[in-house]
Amino acid sequence: MSGLRFKAVEAAISRLSNSKTNETIKPSSYYCKNVFTTAKMKEYLPKNAYAELMETIDEGKAISLDLAEHISQAMKSWAISNGVTHYTHWFQPLTGATAEKHDAFFEPMPDGSAIDKFTASALVQQEPDASSFPSGGIRNTFEARGYTGWDPSSPAFIFETGGGKTLCIPTIFVSYTGEALDYKAPLLKAINALDKAAVDVANFFDKSITKVNASLGIEQEYFLVDLALFNARPDLQLTGRTLFGHMSAKGQQLEDHYFGAIPERVLAFMVDLEEEALKLGIPLKTRHNEVAPSQFECAPMFEEINLAIDHNQLLLNLMEQVALRHKFKVLIHEKPYADINGSGKHNNWSMITNTGVNLLSPGKTPKNNLMFLSFFVNVIKAVHENADLLRASIASAANDHRLGANEAPPAIISIFLGSQLNAVLDEVETARVAKKVKNEALLWHGIPKIPELTLDNTDRNRTSPFAFTGNKFEFRAVGSSSNSASPMTVLSAIVADQLIEFKTEVDKQIKKGTKKDLALLNVVRKYIKESKAIRFEGNGYSQEWEEEALKRGLSNIKTTPKALDVYVNEKSLELFERLSVLSKRESEARHEILLESYYKKIQIEARVIGEIVSNLIAPAAFRYQNDLIVNVKGLKELGLKPDAYGSQSNLIERISNHINTILIDAEAMRQERKKANVLEDVREKAIAYDENVKPYFDQIRYHLNKLEQIVDDRQWPLPKLRELLFVR
Ligand code: ADP
Ligand code: MG
């Protein structure tokens, strides 16, 4: 290990060992150190400005320019006192990565002096030359303008990298004509719609509820690989995944990695990451080994949904940066290695009221039970009605390798509830409730008392894409590299829409004279019946489930180009318009961007395969084959019988067969690419890449992996999986 011990490891280890004494700095002392929290606003803002800000936040009103002026000055003072020189609007364009463009506070004066300047308008709005971000035809390249606009609900923070300190201001990103070009804008609109719809339904039970926030806790899986080995794999460098490689003799079959002891060098990385994350206000709490070798997971404490998503995006940047310090590369790709588990990003989601009630937490009293049941059943109904939209929200070229690959949830969306809650729903559905209830107490016979659920006694079903886990739903099919805003926008929107419908139906019954509680119960029962098909408790990985799901009429859309279709069908376009989440034009643009991104990813992979085959693999195979030919010739010359070099001759032939097949396939793949490239329609192009180009990947991989097993290890030009997979 000593040779491998880097400075950063030493530093982290000394920090760890210090923790045994009382000298360590407690995380609580640096938590949010680099965040412009409300506490800091209070310190840096004039008293009345602070009071005004709190009021606008409470009432959800827009911030006036006067107030913004105060805030910008406070932000600047705080940032400069922390050594910050630049500021940037930090946004999440549809590339999937985060984007920033730095400007200095510093401003030279004509007399040769300089001042630090940061105005309200610089805080509130910026105009990045954004012509190179995906816009799906919304912005023609000659109209390069796009605007970023401040999101005051996510606090500004200081990001330190390469010795530079930058004040980052979370923003949305829209076109000149106001259409969303990012992930955050529609998310904010969807969570607003959910807030309103959920408050309306919650008011059936409690009038003091005025706000409902969605909560989100994101578990992030990832792989670590040694940086030097990563740099020797062009496929990892350019596509984020290995396109070839014979599986290491030892993979995950011994199941000895999951929850195992974390290797020292990895722990040093994690310790460093956690410290940096906490400084940025990302409340990382959990860390452990995952199932595959060199696969790990970290999870923060849940937060308000918009903040949780910003924090996850920031965490991805941070992981990359901290890993480099430890001479690691983080692999966020959904499937970096073919034959072992891939990575996901479990989205734990719930709804919490301003009164502190988790709406998905089964209540203790029958009345609370009815509130819980209403929200619970509405979520189930929403997923049942819009399963295809949820499927689309997690579709990507990378996630296609994972969904349904017998280690991740299938591409079929279903909901796992656990035996207890299933029984509760069955009971509510079949209970005999009188049409007219005179005695209030009688009504409650229809609502079984839900035993208090503890997180430990809810069944664990790892094969379900959408599972209820005690007091929240866990959307597990989300890919590790995706921006959670995509699935969370859809989830918020479909639940909002469902709750609106629910309220309308209940109100109708009340108007007709049905008592409120009975009306609620009636609609809940109706929804339980209508959404039964989506409930599945069995093994989601099994063949039987595919067959059963087909019978139930559930979709099983395996590839991205087709999964995305639902985004532009009439039902979805109307849903998003109805809730003001996305206009038709925005939905169509998004659809196009996602298709484009899909085929470009496959196109890059195909090119990388072509290059590796012709420049690295074929030459290596030929060289080794020549060595064998020399060997056989030599043995012949010595007069040995053919039996003596039978194995070598056989190897020569096998190498020829494999490399010949590979070269033929690589050329055929190139021809298919050429055909696909001339297709005008982006959907057709994406489908052509999926159906005609991609199938060659596995064929080439098969023969290439066979070659890897034959060719002399010293002559093989790529690090092997057994080297990549075991970080120490
Ligand atoms: P597991 O791996 O067992 O599913 P973890 O502890 O790794 O659980 O992650 C659970 C995640 O769920 C954490 O981020 C946690 O904060 C989050 N969570 C817990 N309660 C809620 C809730 N009410 N709403 C949203 N997320 C929640
Ligand atoms: Mg989990």
PDB file of C-alpha atoms and ligand atoms in Angstrom, residues 215-219 286 288 297 299-302 346 348-350 352 358 460 462 471-472 474, ligand 1:
ATOM      1  CA  SER A 215     -39.367  15.710   0.155  1.00  0.00           C
ATOM      2  CA  LEU A 216     -36.633  13.834  -1.629  1.00  0.00           C
ATOM      3  CA  GLY A 217     -33.708  11.731  -0.446  1.00  0.00           C
ATOM      4  CA  ILE A 218     -31.473  10.552  -3.264  1.00  0.00           C
ATOM      5  CA  GLU A 219     -29.306   7.478  -2.869  1.00  0.00           C
ATOM      6  CA  THR A 286     -24.777   7.231   4.628  1.00  0.00           C
ATOM      7  CA  HIS A 288     -21.363   1.824   2.055  1.00  0.00           C
ATOM      8  CA  GLU A 297     -23.250   4.351  -2.505  1.00  0.00           C
ATOM      9  CA  ALA A 299     -26.994   9.127   0.522  1.00  0.00           C
ATOM     10  CA  PRO A 300     -27.871  12.422   2.123  1.00  0.00           C
ATOM     11  CA  MET A 301     -30.644  13.087   4.577  1.00  0.00           C
ATOM     12  CA  PHE A 302     -33.787  13.975   2.605  1.00  0.00           C
ATOM     13  CA  HIS A 346     -33.000   5.750  -5.822  1.00  0.00           C
ATOM     14  CA  ASN A 348     -37.081   8.468  -1.987  1.00  0.00           C
ATOM     15  CA  TRP A 349     -40.078  10.729  -2.225  1.00  0.00           C
ATOM     16  CA  SER A 350     -42.847  11.906   0.035  1.00  0.00           C
ATOM     17  CA  ILE A 352     -44.723  16.916   4.025  1.00  0.00           C
ATOM     18  CA  ASN A 358     -45.732  13.371   6.367  1.00  0.00           C
ATOM     19  CA  ARG A 460     -37.894  -5.294   1.109  1.00  0.00           C
ATOM     20  CA  ARG A 462     -35.367  -4.855  -4.481  1.00  0.00           C
ATOM     21  CA  ASN A 471     -43.411   6.447   4.919  1.00  0.00           C
ATOM     22  CA  LYS A 472     -42.259   7.258   1.386  1.00  0.00           C
ATOM     23  CA  GLU A 474     -38.803   4.865  -3.550  1.00  0.00           C
TER      24      GLU A 474
HETATM   25  P1  ADP B   1     -32.162   2.164   1.951  1.00  0.00           P
HETATM   26  O1  ADP B   1     -30.852   1.904   1.247  1.00  0.00           O
HETATM   27  O2  ADP B   1     -32.461   1.212   3.027  1.00  0.00           O
HETATM   28  O3  ADP B   1     -33.297   2.344   1.013  1.00  0.00           O
HETATM   29  P2  ADP B   1     -30.982   4.673   2.814  1.00  0.00           P
HETATM   30  O4  ADP B   1     -30.834   4.996   4.260  1.00  0.00           O
HETATM   31  O5  ADP B   1     -29.774   4.365   2.028  1.00  0.00           O
HETATM   32  O6  ADP B   1     -32.076   3.530   2.733  1.00  0.00           O
HETATM   33  O7  ADP B   1     -31.719   5.879   2.095  1.00  0.00           O
HETATM   34  C1  ADP B   1     -32.983   6.265   2.398  1.00  0.00           C
HETATM   35  C2  ADP B   1     -33.188   7.675   1.892  1.00  0.00           C
HETATM   36  O8  ADP B   1     -34.563   8.021   2.077  1.00  0.00           O
HETATM   37  C3  ADP B   1     -32.398   8.736   2.692  1.00  0.00           C
HETATM   38  O9  ADP B   1     -31.923   9.708   1.806  1.00  0.00           O
HETATM   39  C4  ADP B   1     -33.460   9.297   3.603  1.00  0.00           C
HETATM   40  O10 ADP B   1     -33.176  10.593   4.074  1.00  0.00           O
HETATM   41  C5  ADP B   1     -34.656   9.282   2.688  1.00  0.00           C
HETATM   42  N1  ADP B   1     -35.946   9.475   3.370  1.00  0.00           N
HETATM   43  C6  ADP B   1     -36.323   9.074   4.594  1.00  0.00           C
HETATM   44  N2  ADP B   1     -37.561   9.545   4.896  1.00  0.00           N
HETATM   45  C7  ADP B   1     -37.979  10.258   3.826  1.00  0.00           C
HETATM   46  C8  ADP B   1     -39.145  11.011   3.509  1.00  0.00           C
HETATM   47  N3  ADP B   1     -40.152  11.117   4.342  1.00  0.00           N
HETATM   48  N4  ADP B   1     -39.195  11.622   2.312  1.00  0.00           N
HETATM   49  C9  ADP B   1     -38.183  11.521   1.440  1.00  0.00           C
HETATM   50  N5  ADP B   1     -37.077  10.840   1.675  1.00  0.00           N
HETATM   51  C10 ADP B   1     -36.961  10.212   2.849  1.00  0.00           C
END
